[in-house]
Amino acid sequence: MRDLYRMPGHLIRRMHQISVSVFAARMRAAGQDLTPVQFAALAALSAHSGVDQATLAGLIAYDRVTLGGVVDRLEAKGYLVREVSETDRRARILRLTPEGEAALDRARPVVDAVQDEMLAGLTRAERDELLRLLHKAAEAGNARSRAPLRAPQAERPAQG
Amino acid sequence: MRDLYRMPGHLIRRMHQISVSVFAARMRAAGQDLTPVQFAALAALSAHSGVDQATLAGLIAYDRVTLGGVVDRLEAKGYLVREVSETDRRARILRLTPEGEAALDRARPVVDAVQDEMLAGLTRAERDELLRLLHKAAEAGNARSRAPLRAPQAERPAQG
DNA sequence: CCTAATTGACAAGTATACTTATCATAAGTA
DNA sequence: TACTTATGATAAGTATACTTGTCAATTAGG
């Protein structure tokens, strides 16, 4: 069997762990209080205001049940509001509040810095190549995930 | 700000999600019941029998508290035993049972198959390059993780 | 030797990230 | 229209994956 330390699964998990750790550290240093999924939800909601929870989950590739809890916490922070849809009373329509938009704008530069720091060990060319390979592999594996990405086609072309 | 779908953090998370999903599906199909971290713990313990929990956590780059719960569940399954160390009464020495060794041996080929399936969209050359880049980035980011890898130097040379 | 700092393990709390099941509502078909 | 299926949301349960705090035991320094 191949060495644990050479397994794609192990290395992906390590990079995810590093990513989450750097994200938390940078957010904390900036005096902000958003988790990665909370940021993703705010960003997607800003671009697609008025979608329901299930649609938002698809836009950022999260399980609907998981996203329900995330939305709970964002609502508690006053960053978004839930309204019952007028056309489908099962659905909850989500909208950012001005506070939510402000929190998102504050977070954007911090999140950009996180992306650079987590790949600090790679040259620029290597980062580009890693990004290309991850994008290709993630696209190919989308259906194998429990929560496939369901984004507008225009936003996820086949190659980066 | 760069597109969410092009962010390293997002793509890493997606690949992790796909990895975990494929792992669970393959394990289930094989009639086995191990999670990724449980497998990693068994594999590391098989190679380093008799280490304590904190050392095992370092060997697979997990938080000590998290690993405590993992070990609880492996103990409940009868895959390992905990003994108080004779040289340090704070420490719990871990050893695989024959059932644990058997479960590990059954899992190995399944886990190997998972590694291939999660990168199904890439050519062999691309997989090798992705692995190299992930290894390099993970090594560089090790200290930025909350639970750095503390493996014997011989088992993690700088390049794969 | 004695105090201080460290370490191994665990408790409690938070936040994902899933599972299955349930409920209400919608949409489809006969 | 009646029946069936599908869907949006939530509840309950499991398993990470961390945080801080506590306790006991060990080690290091003076």
Coordinates of N, CA, C and O in Angstrom, one line a residue, chain A residues 1-19 21-22 24-25 28 39-40 43-44 48 58-63 108-109 111-113 115-123 126-127 129-152 155-157 159-160, chain B residues 1-19 21-22 24-25 28 39-40 43-44 48 58-63 108-109 111-113 115-123 126-127 129-152 155-157 159-160:
Chain A
M1 N 0.9 -1.2 0.0 CA 0.0 0.0 0.0 C 0.9 1.2 0.0 O 1.9 1.3 0.6
R2 N 0.4 2.3 -0.6 CA 1.2 3.5 -0.7 C 1.3 4.2 0.7 O 0.4 4.0 1.5
D3 N 2.3 4.9 0.9 CA 2.5 5.6 2.1 C 1.4 6.6 2.4 O 1.0 7.3 1.5
L4 N 1.0 6.6 3.6 CA -0.1 7.5 4.0 C 0.2 9.0 3.6 O -0.6 9.7 3.1
Y5 N 1.5 9.3 3.8 CA 1.9 10.7 3.6 C 2.0 11.1 2.1 O 2.3 12.2 1.7
R6 N 1.7 10.1 1.2 CA 1.8 10.3 -0.2 C 0.3 10.1 -0.8 O 0.2 10.2 -2.0
M7 N -0.6 9.9 0.1 CA -2.0 9.7 -0.5 C -2.7 11.0 -0.8 O -2.6 11.9 0.1
P8 N -3.3 11.1 -1.9 CA -4.0 12.3 -2.2 C -5.0 12.7 -1.1 O -5.1 13.9 -0.8
G9 N -5.7 11.7 -0.6 CA -6.7 12.0 0.4 C -6.1 12.7 1.7 O -6.6 13.6 2.2
H10 N -5.0 12.1 2.1 CA -4.3 12.7 3.2 C -3.8 14.1 2.9 O -4.0 15.0 3.8
L11 N -3.2 14.3 1.8 CA -2.7 15.7 1.5 C -3.8 16.7 1.3 O -3.6 17.9 1.7
I12 N -4.9 16.3 0.7 CA -6.0 17.2 0.5 C -6.5 17.5 1.9 O -6.9 18.7 2.2
R13 N -6.6 16.6 2.8 CA -7.1 16.9 4.2 C -6.2 17.8 4.9 O -6.6 18.8 5.5
R14 N -4.9 17.6 4.7 CA -3.9 18.5 5.3 C -4.1 19.9 4.8 O -4.0 20.9 5.6
M15 N -4.2 20.1 3.5 CA -4.3 21.4 2.9 C -5.6 22.1 3.4 O -5.7 23.3 3.6
H16 N -6.7 21.3 3.5 CA -7.9 21.8 4.0 C -7.8 22.3 5.5 O -8.2 23.4 5.8
Q17 N -7.1 21.5 6.2 CA -6.8 21.8 7.6 C -6.0 23.1 7.7 O -6.3 24.0 8.5
I18 N -5.0 23.3 6.9 CA -4.2 24.5 6.8 C -5.0 25.7 6.4 O -4.9 26.7 7.0
S19 N -5.8 25.4 5.4 CA -6.7 26.5 4.9 C -7.6 27.0 5.9 O -7.7 28.3 6.1
S21 N -7.3 26.8 9.2 CA -6.5 27.4 10.2 C -6.1 28.8 9.9 O -6.2 29.7 10.7
V22 N -5.6 28.9 8.7 CA -5.1 30.3 8.2 C -6.3 31.2 8.2 O -6.2 32.4 8.6
A24 N -9.1 31.2 9.9 CA -9.5 31.6 11.3 C -8.5 32.6 11.9 O -8.9 33.6 12.5
A25 N -7.2 32.3 11.6 CA -6.2 33.2 12.2 C -6.2 34.6 11.6 O -6.2 35.6 12.3
R28 N -9.4 36.4 12.7 CA -9.3 36.8 14.1 C -8.4 38.1 14.2 O -8.7 39.0 15.0
F39 N -18.6 32.9 5.1 CA -18.2 33.8 4.1 C -18.7 33.4 2.7 O -19.2 34.2 2.0
A40 N -18.6 32.1 2.4 CA -19.1 31.6 1.1 C -20.6 31.9 1.0 O -21.0 32.3 -0.1
A43 N -21.1 35.6 0.3 CA -20.7 36.0 -1.0 C -21.7 35.5 -2.1 O -22.0 36.3 -3.0
A44 N -22.1 34.3 -2.0 CA -23.1 33.8 -2.9 C -24.4 34.5 -2.8 O -25.1 34.7 -3.9
H48 N -26.5 36.5 -5.6 CA -27.8 35.9 -6.0 C -28.8 36.2 -4.9 O -29.4 35.2 -4.3
G58 N -26.8 24.7 -3.1 CA -26.2 24.3 -4.3 C -25.2 25.2 -4.9 O -24.2 24.8 -5.5
L59 N -25.4 26.5 -4.7 CA -24.4 27.5 -5.2 C -23.0 27.4 -4.6 O -22.1 27.8 -5.2
I60 N -23.0 26.9 -3.4 CA -21.7 26.8 -2.7 C -21.3 25.4 -2.4 O -20.4 25.1 -1.6
A61 N -22.1 24.5 -2.9 CA -21.8 23.0 -2.8 C -21.8 22.6 -1.3 O -20.8 22.0 -0.8
Y62 N -22.9 22.9 -0.6 CA -23.0 22.5 0.8 C -24.3 21.7 0.9 O -25.3 21.9 0.2
D63 N -24.3 20.7 1.8 CA -25.4 20.0 2.2 C -26.5 20.9 2.7 O -26.2 21.9 3.4
R108 N -13.6 40.4 2.4 CA -13.1 40.1 1.1 C -11.5 40.2 1.0 O -10.9 39.2 0.6
P109 N -10.9 41.3 1.4 CA -9.5 41.4 1.3 C -8.8 40.4 2.3 O -7.7 39.9 1.9
V111 N -9.9 37.4 3.0 CA -10.0 36.1 2.4 C -9.0 36.0 1.2 O -8.4 34.9 1.0
D112 N -8.8 37.1 0.5 CA -7.8 37.1 -0.6 C -6.4 36.8 0.0 O -5.7 36.0 -0.6
A113 N -6.1 37.4 1.1 CA -4.8 37.2 1.7 C -4.7 35.7 2.2 O -3.6 35.1 2.1
Q115 N -5.8 33.1 0.7 CA -5.6 32.3 -0.4 C -4.1 32.3 -0.8 O -3.5 31.3 -1.2
D116 N -3.4 33.4 -0.6 CA -2.0 33.5 -0.9 C -1.2 32.8 0.2 O -0.3 32.0 -0.1
E117 N -1.6 33.0 1.5 CA -0.8 32.4 2.6 C -0.8 30.9 2.6 O 0.2 30.2 2.9
M118 N -2.0 30.3 2.2 CA -2.1 28.9 2.3 C -1.2 28.2 1.2 O -0.9 27.0 1.3
L119 N -0.8 29.0 0.2 CA 0.0 28.4 -0.9 C 1.4 29.0 -0.8 O 2.1 29.1 -1.9
A120 N 1.8 29.5 0.3 CA 3.0 30.3 0.5 C 4.3 29.5 0.0 O 5.3 30.0 -0.4
G121 N 4.2 28.2 0.1 CA 5.3 27.3 -0.3 C 5.5 27.1 -1.8 O 6.5 26.5 -2.2
L122 N 4.6 27.6 -2.6 CA 4.6 27.4 -4.0 C 5.0 28.6 -4.8 O 4.6 29.8 -4.4
T123 N 5.7 28.5 -5.9 CA 5.9 29.6 -6.8 C 4.6 30.0 -7.5 O 3.6 29.3 -7.4
E126 N 3.5 27.5 -10.0 CA 3.0 26.3 -9.3 C 1.6 26.5 -8.8 O 0.8 25.6 -8.8
R127 N 1.4 27.7 -8.2 CA 0.0 27.9 -7.7 C -1.0 27.9 -8.9 O -2.1 27.3 -8.7
E129 N -0.8 26.2 -11.6 CA -0.9 24.8 -12.1 C -1.8 24.0 -11.0 O -2.6 23.2 -11.4
L130 N -1.5 24.2 -9.8 CA -2.3 23.5 -8.7 C -3.8 23.9 -8.9 O -4.6 23.1 -8.8
L131 N -4.0 25.2 -9.1 CA -5.4 25.7 -9.2 C -6.1 25.0 -10.4 O -7.2 24.6 -10.3
R132 N -5.3 24.9 -11.5 CA -5.9 24.3 -12.7 C -6.2 22.8 -12.4 O -7.3 22.3 -12.8
L133 N -5.3 22.1 -11.8 CA -5.6 20.7 -11.5 C -6.7 20.5 -10.5 O -7.5 19.6 -10.7
L134 N -6.7 21.3 -9.5 CA -7.8 21.2 -8.5 C -9.2 21.4 -9.2 O -10.1 20.7 -8.9
H135 N -9.2 22.5 -10.0 CA -10.4 22.8 -10.7 C -10.9 21.7 -11.6 O -12.1 21.3 -11.5
K136 N -10.0 21.1 -12.3 CA -10.3 20.0 -13.2 C -10.8 18.8 -12.4 O -11.8 18.1 -12.8
A137 N -10.1 18.4 -11.4 CA -10.4 17.3 -10.6 C -11.8 17.5 -9.8 O -12.6 16.5 -9.7
A138 N -12.0 18.7 -9.3 CA -13.2 19.0 -8.6 C -14.4 18.9 -9.6 O -15.5 18.4 -9.2
E139 N -14.2 19.4 -10.8 CA -15.3 19.4 -11.7 C -15.6 17.9 -12.1 O -16.8 17.6 -12.1
A140 N -14.6 17.2 -12.3 CA -14.8 15.8 -12.7 C -15.5 15.0 -11.5 O -16.3 14.1 -11.8
G141 N -15.1 15.3 -10.3 CA -15.6 14.6 -9.2 C -16.9 15.2 -8.6 O -17.4 14.6 -7.6
N142 N -17.4 16.2 -9.2 CA -18.6 16.9 -8.7 C -19.8 15.9 -8.3 O -20.3 16.0 -7.2
A143 N -20.1 15.0 -9.2 CA -21.2 14.1 -9.0 C -20.9 13.1 -7.9 O -21.8 12.5 -7.3
R144 N -19.6 12.9 -7.6 CA -19.3 12.0 -6.5 C -19.4 12.6 -5.1 O -19.3 11.9 -4.1
S145 N -19.6 13.9 -5.1 CA -19.8 14.5 -3.8 C -21.3 14.4 -3.3 O -22.2 14.2 -4.1
R146 N -21.4 14.4 -2.0 CA -22.8 14.4 -1.5 C -23.6 15.6 -1.8 O -24.8 15.6 -1.8
A147 N -22.8 16.7 -1.9 CA -23.5 18.0 -2.1 C -22.9 18.6 -3.4 O -22.0 19.5 -3.3
P148 N -23.3 18.2 -4.6 CA -22.7 18.7 -5.8 C -22.9 20.2 -6.0 O -23.9 20.7 -5.5
L149 N -22.0 20.8 -6.7 CA -22.1 22.2 -7.0 C -23.2 22.4 -8.0 O -23.2 21.6 -9.0
R150 N -24.1 23.3 -7.8 CA -25.2 23.6 -8.8 C -25.2 25.1 -9.1 O -26.1 25.8 -8.7
A151 N -24.1 25.5 -9.8 CA -23.9 26.9 -10.1 C -24.3 27.2 -11.5 O -24.3 26.3 -12.3
P152 N -24.6 28.4 -11.8 CA -24.9 28.9 -13.1 C -23.7 28.5 -14.0 O -22.6 28.7 -13.6
E155 N -20.6 30.6 -14.5 CA -19.7 30.9 -13.4 C -18.7 29.8 -13.2 O -17.9 29.9 -12.3
R156 N -18.9 28.7 -13.9 CA -17.9 27.6 -13.7 C -17.5 27.0 -15.1 O -17.7 25.8 -15.3
P157 N -16.8 27.7 -15.9 CA -16.3 27.2 -17.2 C -15.3 26.0 -16.9 O -14.8 25.9 -15.8
Q159 N -12.4 25.2 -17.7 CA -11.0 25.5 -17.3 C -10.8 26.8 -16.7 O -11.5 27.8 -17.1
G160 N -9.9 26.9 -15.7 CA -9.7 28.2 -15.1 C -8.7 29.0 -15.9 O -8.1 29.9 -15.4
Chain B
M1 N -12.3 41.2 -6.2 CA -12.0 39.9 -5.6 C -12.2 38.8 -6.5 O -13.0 38.8 -7.4
R2 N -11.3 37.8 -6.4 CA -11.4 36.7 -7.3 C -12.6 35.8 -7.1 O -13.2 35.8 -6.0
D3 N -13.1 35.2 -8.1 CA -14.3 34.3 -8.1 C -14.1 33.2 -7.1 O -13.1 32.6 -7.0
L4 N -15.2 33.0 -6.3 CA -15.2 31.9 -5.3 C -14.8 30.6 -5.9 O -14.0 29.9 -5.3
Y5 N -15.3 30.3 -7.1 CA -15.0 29.0 -7.7 C -13.6 28.9 -8.2 O -13.2 27.8 -8.7
R6 N -12.8 29.9 -8.1 CA -11.3 29.8 -8.5 C -10.4 30.0 -7.2 O -9.2 30.0 -7.4
M7 N -11.0 30.0 -6.1 CA -10.2 30.2 -4.9 C -9.6 28.8 -4.4 O -10.4 27.9 -4.4
P8 N -8.3 28.8 -4.1 CA -7.7 27.6 -3.7 C -8.5 27.0 -2.5 O -8.7 25.8 -2.4
G9 N -8.9 27.8 -1.6 CA -9.6 27.4 -0.4 C -10.9 26.6 -0.7 O -11.2 25.6 -0.2
H10 N -11.6 27.2 -1.7 CA -12.9 26.6 -2.1 C -12.6 25.2 -2.8 O -13.3 24.2 -2.5
L11 N -11.6 25.2 -3.7 CA -11.4 24.0 -4.4 C -10.8 22.9 -3.5 O -11.1 21.7 -3.7
I12 N -10.0 23.3 -2.6 CA -9.4 22.3 -1.6 C -10.6 21.7 -0.8 O -10.7 20.5 -0.6
R13 N -11.5 22.6 -0.4 CA -12.7 22.1 0.4 C -13.5 21.1 -0.5 O -13.9 20.1 0.0
R14 N -13.7 21.5 -1.7 CA -14.5 20.6 -2.6 C -13.8 19.3 -2.8 O -14.5 18.2 -2.7
M15 N -12.5 19.3 -3.0 CA -11.8 18.0 -3.1 C -11.8 17.2 -1.8 O -11.9 15.9 -1.9
H16 N -11.8 17.8 -0.7 CA -11.9 17.1 0.6 C -13.3 16.5 0.7 O -13.4 15.4 1.1
Q17 N -14.3 17.3 0.3 CA -15.7 16.8 0.4 C -15.8 15.6 -0.5 O -16.4 14.6 -0.1
I18 N -15.3 15.6 -1.7 CA -15.3 14.5 -2.7 C -14.6 13.3 -2.1 O -15.1 12.2 -2.2
S19 N -13.4 13.6 -1.6 CA -12.6 12.5 -1.0 C -13.3 11.8 0.1 O -13.4 10.5 0.1
S21 N -16.5 11.7 0.7 CA -17.7 11.1 0.1 C -17.4 9.7 -0.6 O -18.0 8.7 -0.4
V22 N -16.3 9.8 -1.4 CA -15.9 8.6 -2.1 C -15.4 7.5 -1.1 O -15.7 6.3 -1.2
A24 N -16.4 7.1 2.0 CA -17.6 6.5 2.7 C -18.3 5.5 1.8 O -18.7 4.4 2.2
A25 N -18.5 5.9 0.5 CA -19.2 5.1 -0.5 C -18.4 3.7 -0.7 O -19.1 2.7 -0.7
R28 N -18.6 1.5 2.4 CA -19.9 1.0 2.6 C -20.1 -0.2 1.6 O -20.7 -1.2 2.0
F39 N -9.2 5.1 9.8 CA -8.2 4.3 9.0 C -6.8 4.8 9.2 O -5.8 4.1 9.4
A40 N -6.6 6.2 9.2 CA -5.3 6.7 9.4 C -4.7 6.4 10.7 O -3.5 6.0 10.9
A43 N -3.6 2.7 10.7 CA -2.4 2.5 9.9 C -1.2 3.0 10.6 O -0.2 2.4 10.6
A44 N -1.3 4.2 11.2 CA -0.2 4.8 12.0 C 0.2 3.9 13.2 O 1.3 3.7 13.5
H48 N 3.5 2.1 14.3 CA 4.2 2.6 15.5 C 3.5 2.1 16.7 O 2.9 2.9 17.5
G58 N 0.1 13.4 16.5 CA 1.1 14.0 15.7 C 1.5 13.3 14.5 O 1.8 13.8 13.4
L59 N 1.5 11.9 14.6 CA 1.8 11.1 13.4 C 0.9 11.3 12.2 O 1.2 11.1 11.1
I60 N -0.4 11.6 12.6 CA -1.4 11.7 11.5 C -1.9 13.1 11.4 O -2.9 13.4 10.7
A61 N -1.3 14.1 12.1 CA -1.6 15.5 12.0 C -3.1 15.7 12.4 O -3.8 16.4 11.7
Y62 N -3.4 15.2 13.6 CA -4.8 15.5 14.2 C -4.6 16.2 15.5 O -3.7 15.9 16.2
D63 N -5.6 17.0 15.8 CA -5.7 17.6 17.1 C -5.8 16.5 18.2 O -6.5 15.5 18.0
R108 N -7.2 -1.6 3.5 CA -6.1 -1.0 2.6 C -6.4 -1.0 1.1 O -6.3 0.0 0.5
P109 N -6.8 -2.1 0.5 CA -7.1 -2.1 -0.9 C -8.3 -1.1 -1.3 O -8.3 -0.5 -2.3
V111 N -9.0 1.7 0.4 CA -8.5 3.0 0.5 C -7.6 3.4 -0.8 O -7.7 4.5 -1.3
D112 N -6.9 2.4 -1.3 CA -6.1 2.6 -2.5 C -7.0 2.9 -3.6 O -6.7 3.8 -4.4
A113 N -8.1 2.3 -3.7 CA -9.1 2.5 -4.8 C -9.7 3.9 -4.7 O -10.0 4.6 -5.7
Q115 N -8.2 6.5 -3.6 CA -7.3 7.5 -4.1 C -7.3 7.7 -5.6 O -7.2 8.8 -6.1
D116 N -7.6 6.6 -6.3 CA -7.7 6.7 -7.7 C -9.0 7.4 -8.2 O -9.0 8.2 -9.0
E117 N -10.1 6.9 -7.5 CA -11.4 7.5 -7.9 C -11.5 9.0 -7.7 O -12.1 9.7 -8.5
M118 N -10.9 9.4 -6.6 CA -11.1 10.9 -6.3 C -10.4 11.8 -7.3 O -10.7 12.9 -7.5
L119 N -9.4 11.2 -8.1 CA -8.7 11.9 -9.1 C -9.0 11.4 -10.5 O -8.2 11.5 -11.4
A120 N -10.2 10.8 -10.6 CA -10.6 10.2 -11.9 C -10.5 11.1 -13.1 O -10.3 10.7 -14.2
G121 N -10.7 12.4 -12.8 CA -10.7 13.4 -13.9 C -9.3 13.8 -14.5 O -9.2 14.5 -15.4
L122 N -8.3 13.3 -13.8 CA -6.9 13.7 -14.2 C -6.1 12.6 -14.9 O -6.4 11.4 -14.5
T123 N -5.2 12.9 -15.8 CA -4.4 11.9 -16.4 C -3.3 11.5 -15.3 O -3.2 12.1 -14.2
E126 N -0.9 14.2 -14.6 CA -1.5 15.3 -13.8 C -1.7 14.9 -12.4 O -1.5 15.7 -11.5
R127 N -2.0 13.6 -12.1 CA -2.1 13.2 -10.7 C -0.7 13.3 -10.0 O -0.7 13.7 -8.9
E129 N 1.7 15.3 -10.8 CA 2.0 16.7 -10.6 C 1.2 17.3 -9.4 O 1.7 18.0 -8.6
L130 N -0.1 16.9 -9.4 CA -0.9 17.4 -8.3 C -0.4 16.9 -6.9 O -0.3 17.7 -6.0
L131 N 0.0 15.7 -6.9 CA 0.5 15.1 -5.7 C 1.8 15.8 -5.2 O 2.0 16.1 -4.0
R132 N 2.6 16.1 -6.2 CA 3.9 16.8 -5.9 C 3.6 18.2 -5.3 O 4.2 18.6 -4.3
L133 N 2.6 18.9 -5.9 CA 2.3 20.3 -5.5 C 1.6 20.3 -4.1 O 1.9 21.1 -3.3
L134 N 0.8 19.3 -3.9 CA 0.1 19.3 -2.6 C 1.1 18.9 -1.5 O 1.0 19.5 -0.4
H135 N 2.0 18.0 -1.8 CA 3.0 17.7 -0.8 C 3.9 18.8 -0.5 O 4.1 19.1 0.7
K136 N 4.3 19.6 -1.5 CA 5.1 20.7 -1.3 C 4.4 21.8 -0.5 O 4.9 22.4 0.5
A137 N 3.2 22.1 -0.8 CA 2.4 23.1 -0.2 C 2.1 22.7 1.3 O 2.1 23.5 2.2
A138 N 1.7 21.4 1.5 CA 1.4 21.0 2.8 C 2.6 21.0 3.7 O 2.5 21.4 4.9
E139 N 3.8 20.7 3.2 CA 5.0 20.7 4.0 C 5.3 22.2 4.4 O 5.6 22.4 5.5
A140 N 5.1 23.1 3.4 CA 5.4 24.5 3.7 C 4.4 25.1 4.7 O 4.8 25.9 5.5
G141 N 3.2 24.6 4.6 CA 2.2 25.1 5.5 C 2.0 24.4 6.8 O 1.1 24.7 7.6
N142 N 2.8 23.4 7.0 CA 2.7 22.5 8.2 C 2.5 23.3 9.5 O 1.6 23.1 10.3
A143 N 3.4 24.3 9.7 CA 3.4 25.0 10.9 C 2.2 26.0 11.1 O 1.8 26.4 12.2
R144 N 1.5 26.2 9.9 CA 0.4 27.1 10.0 C -0.9 26.3 10.4 O -2.0 26.9 10.6
S145 N -0.8 25.0 10.5 CA -1.9 24.2 10.9 C -2.0 24.1 12.4 O -1.0 24.3 13.1
R146 N -3.2 23.9 12.9 CA -3.4 23.8 14.3 C -2.8 22.5 14.8 O -2.5 22.4 16.0
A147 N -2.8 21.5 14.0 CA -2.2 20.2 14.4 C -1.2 19.8 13.4 O -1.4 19.0 12.5
P148 N 0.0 20.4 13.6 CA 1.1 20.0 12.6 C 1.5 18.6 12.7 O 1.4 17.9 13.7
L149 N 2.0 18.1 11.5 CA 2.4 16.7 11.4 C 3.8 16.6 12.2 O 4.6 17.5 12.0
R150 N 3.9 15.6 13.0 CA 5.1 15.3 13.7 C 5.5 13.9 13.4 O 5.5 13.1 14.3
A151 N 5.9 13.7 12.2 CA 6.3 12.3 11.8 C 7.8 12.2 11.8 O 8.5 13.1 11.7
P152 N 8.2 10.9 11.9 CA 9.7 10.6 11.8 C 10.2 11.2 10.5 O 9.5 11.0 9.4
E155 N 10.1 9.4 7.1 CA 8.8 9.1 6.4 C 8.2 10.3 5.7 O 7.2 10.2 5.1
R156 N 8.9 11.4 5.8 CA 8.3 12.6 5.0 C 9.5 13.4 4.3 O 9.7 14.6 4.7
P157 N 10.1 12.8 3.4 CA 11.2 13.5 2.6 C 10.5 14.7 1.9 O 9.3 14.7 1.7
Q159 N 10.4 15.8 -1.0 CA 9.6 15.6 -2.3 C 9.2 14.2 -2.4 O 9.8 13.3 -2.0
G160 N 8.0 14.1 -3.1 CA 7.5 12.7 -3.2 C 7.9 12.1 -4.6 O 7.2 11.3 -5.1

